[in-house]
XYZ file of N, CA and C in Angstrom:
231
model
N -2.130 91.221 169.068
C -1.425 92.451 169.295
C -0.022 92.344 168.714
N 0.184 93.432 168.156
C 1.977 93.550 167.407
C 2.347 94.096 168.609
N 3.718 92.373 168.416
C 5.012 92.618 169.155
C 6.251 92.555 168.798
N 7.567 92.693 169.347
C 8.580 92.779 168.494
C 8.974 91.316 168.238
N 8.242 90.061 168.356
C 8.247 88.791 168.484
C 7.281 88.425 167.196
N 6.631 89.033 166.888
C 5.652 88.578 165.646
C 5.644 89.685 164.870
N 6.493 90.601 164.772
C 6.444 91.942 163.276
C 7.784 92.221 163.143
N 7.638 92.654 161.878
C 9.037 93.524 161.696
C 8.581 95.084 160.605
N 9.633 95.702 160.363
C 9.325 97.316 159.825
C 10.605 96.615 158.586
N 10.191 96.863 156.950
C 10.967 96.137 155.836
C 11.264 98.139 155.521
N 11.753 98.544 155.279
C 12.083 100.088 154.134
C 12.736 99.208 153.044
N 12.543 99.842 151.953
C 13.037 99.609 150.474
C 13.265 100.448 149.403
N 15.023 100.521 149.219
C 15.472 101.237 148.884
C 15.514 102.893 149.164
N 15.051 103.251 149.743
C 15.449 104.187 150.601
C 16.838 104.858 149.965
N 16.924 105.530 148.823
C 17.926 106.122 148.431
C 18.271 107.630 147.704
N 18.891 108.384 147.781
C 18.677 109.503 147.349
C 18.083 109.372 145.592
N 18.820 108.727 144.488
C 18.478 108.134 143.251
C 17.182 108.160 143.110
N 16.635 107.055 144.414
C 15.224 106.202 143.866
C 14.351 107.525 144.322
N 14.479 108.063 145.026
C 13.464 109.173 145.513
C 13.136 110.186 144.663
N 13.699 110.620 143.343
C 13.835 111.232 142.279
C 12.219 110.923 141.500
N 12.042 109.827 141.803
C 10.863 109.119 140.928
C 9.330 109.595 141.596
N 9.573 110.019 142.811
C 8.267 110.366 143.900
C 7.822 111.714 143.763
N 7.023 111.927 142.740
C 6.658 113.133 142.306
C 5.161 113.377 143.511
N 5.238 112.821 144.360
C 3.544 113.355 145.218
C 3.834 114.110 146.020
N 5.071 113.915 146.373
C 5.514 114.688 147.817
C 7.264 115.241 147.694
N 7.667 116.419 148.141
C 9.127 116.790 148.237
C 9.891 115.802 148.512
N 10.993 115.893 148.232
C 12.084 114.994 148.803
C 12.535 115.312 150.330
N 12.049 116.412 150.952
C 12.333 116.680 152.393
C 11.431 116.304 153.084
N 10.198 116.219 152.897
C 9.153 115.236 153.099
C 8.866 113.831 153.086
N 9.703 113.647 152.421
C 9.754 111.884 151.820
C 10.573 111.652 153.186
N 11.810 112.268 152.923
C 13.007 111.378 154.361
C 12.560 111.920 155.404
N 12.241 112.964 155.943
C 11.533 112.974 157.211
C 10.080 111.812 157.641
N 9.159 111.479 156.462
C 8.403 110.653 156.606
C 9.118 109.214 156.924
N 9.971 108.820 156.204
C 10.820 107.737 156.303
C 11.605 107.634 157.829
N 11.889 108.645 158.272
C 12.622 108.431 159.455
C 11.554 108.579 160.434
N 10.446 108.596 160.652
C 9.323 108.565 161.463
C 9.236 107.062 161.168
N 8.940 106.279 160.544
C 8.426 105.516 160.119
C 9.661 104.401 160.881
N 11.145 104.846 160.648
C 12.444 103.874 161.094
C 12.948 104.290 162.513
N 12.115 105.414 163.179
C 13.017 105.571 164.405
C 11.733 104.676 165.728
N 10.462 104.083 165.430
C 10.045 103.270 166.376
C 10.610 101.538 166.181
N 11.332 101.667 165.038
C 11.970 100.359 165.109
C 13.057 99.847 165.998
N 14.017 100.989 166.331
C 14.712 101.224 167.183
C 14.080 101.755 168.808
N 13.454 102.350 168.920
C 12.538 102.813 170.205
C 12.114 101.447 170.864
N 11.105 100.499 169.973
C 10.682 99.414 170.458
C 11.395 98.089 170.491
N 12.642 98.262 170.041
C 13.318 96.780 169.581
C 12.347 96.206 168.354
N 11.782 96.900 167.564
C 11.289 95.993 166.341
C 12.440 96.118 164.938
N 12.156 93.948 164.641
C 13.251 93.859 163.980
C 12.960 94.450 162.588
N 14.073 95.120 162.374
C 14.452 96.065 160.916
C 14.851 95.449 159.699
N 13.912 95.176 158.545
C 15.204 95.003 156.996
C 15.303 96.052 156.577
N 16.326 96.577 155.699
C 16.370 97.309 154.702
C 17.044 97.072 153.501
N 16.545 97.517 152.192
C 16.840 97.292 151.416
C 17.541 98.299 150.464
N 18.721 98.154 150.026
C 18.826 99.163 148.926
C 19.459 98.307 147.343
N 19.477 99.164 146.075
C 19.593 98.457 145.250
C 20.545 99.778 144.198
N 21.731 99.073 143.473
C 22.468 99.284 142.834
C 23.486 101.043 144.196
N 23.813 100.616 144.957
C 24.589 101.805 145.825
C 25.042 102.454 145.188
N 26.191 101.834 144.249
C 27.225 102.415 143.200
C 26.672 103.951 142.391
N 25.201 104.051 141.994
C 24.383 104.545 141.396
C 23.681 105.663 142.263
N 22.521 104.895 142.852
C 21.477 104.950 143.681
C 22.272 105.677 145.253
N 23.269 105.950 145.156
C 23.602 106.150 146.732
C 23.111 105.104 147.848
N 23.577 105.872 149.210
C 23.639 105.136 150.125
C 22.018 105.117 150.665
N 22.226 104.334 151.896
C 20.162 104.567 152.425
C 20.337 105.955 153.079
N 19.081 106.662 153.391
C 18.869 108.034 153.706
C 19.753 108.059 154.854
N 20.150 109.108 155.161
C 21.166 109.013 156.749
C 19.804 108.973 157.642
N 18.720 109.695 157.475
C 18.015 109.616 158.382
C 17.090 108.123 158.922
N 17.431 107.543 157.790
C 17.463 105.819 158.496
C 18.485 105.306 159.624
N 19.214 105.751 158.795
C 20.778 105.094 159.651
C 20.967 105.442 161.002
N 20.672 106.437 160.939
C 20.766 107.220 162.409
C 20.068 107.276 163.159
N 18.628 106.947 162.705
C 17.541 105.973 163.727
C 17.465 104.939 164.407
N 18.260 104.260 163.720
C 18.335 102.532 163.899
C 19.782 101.945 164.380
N 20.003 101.540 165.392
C 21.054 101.120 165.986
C 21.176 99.882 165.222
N 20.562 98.916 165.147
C 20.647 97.532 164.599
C 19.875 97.558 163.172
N 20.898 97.396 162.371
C 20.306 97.103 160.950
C 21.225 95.815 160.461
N 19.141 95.332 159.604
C 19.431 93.979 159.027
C 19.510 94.600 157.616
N 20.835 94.248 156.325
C 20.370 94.873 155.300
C 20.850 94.139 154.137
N 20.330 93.970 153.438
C 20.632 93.495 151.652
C 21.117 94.402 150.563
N 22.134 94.816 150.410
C 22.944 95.440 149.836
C 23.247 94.436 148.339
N 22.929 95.455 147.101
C 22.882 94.343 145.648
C 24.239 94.696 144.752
């Protein structure tokens, strides 16, 4: 059984930039899917990475991550 002791929830890149490339689904769709996906990480205590890549560029991670997640682990490039 997944617990917050043996799983974690990784998002990657998560950025306004990179989302440009996701032609299957809207971009209002995309971050609402994404923040479903980041607000039981916070609900359950499951531990969080996130990743984003080139900020400078790519912007920041979706707010609707950020604002899900009280505790973020993150790799910033």
């Amino acid at each position: 059984m997944l617990a917050p002791q043996n799983c974690a929830i990784t998002l990657i890149d998560h950025q306004p930039e990179m989302a440009l490339g996701v032609n299957t689904i809207g971009t209002g769709e995309l971050r609402n899917n994404v923040a479903g996906l980041a607000k039981p990480s916070d609900v359950y205590d499951i531990p969080a990475v996130l990743t984003s890549i080139g900020r400078e560029y790519n912007g920041p991670l979706f707010e609707e991550i950020t604002l899900s997640m009280n505790t973020i682990l993150s790799r910033l490039s």
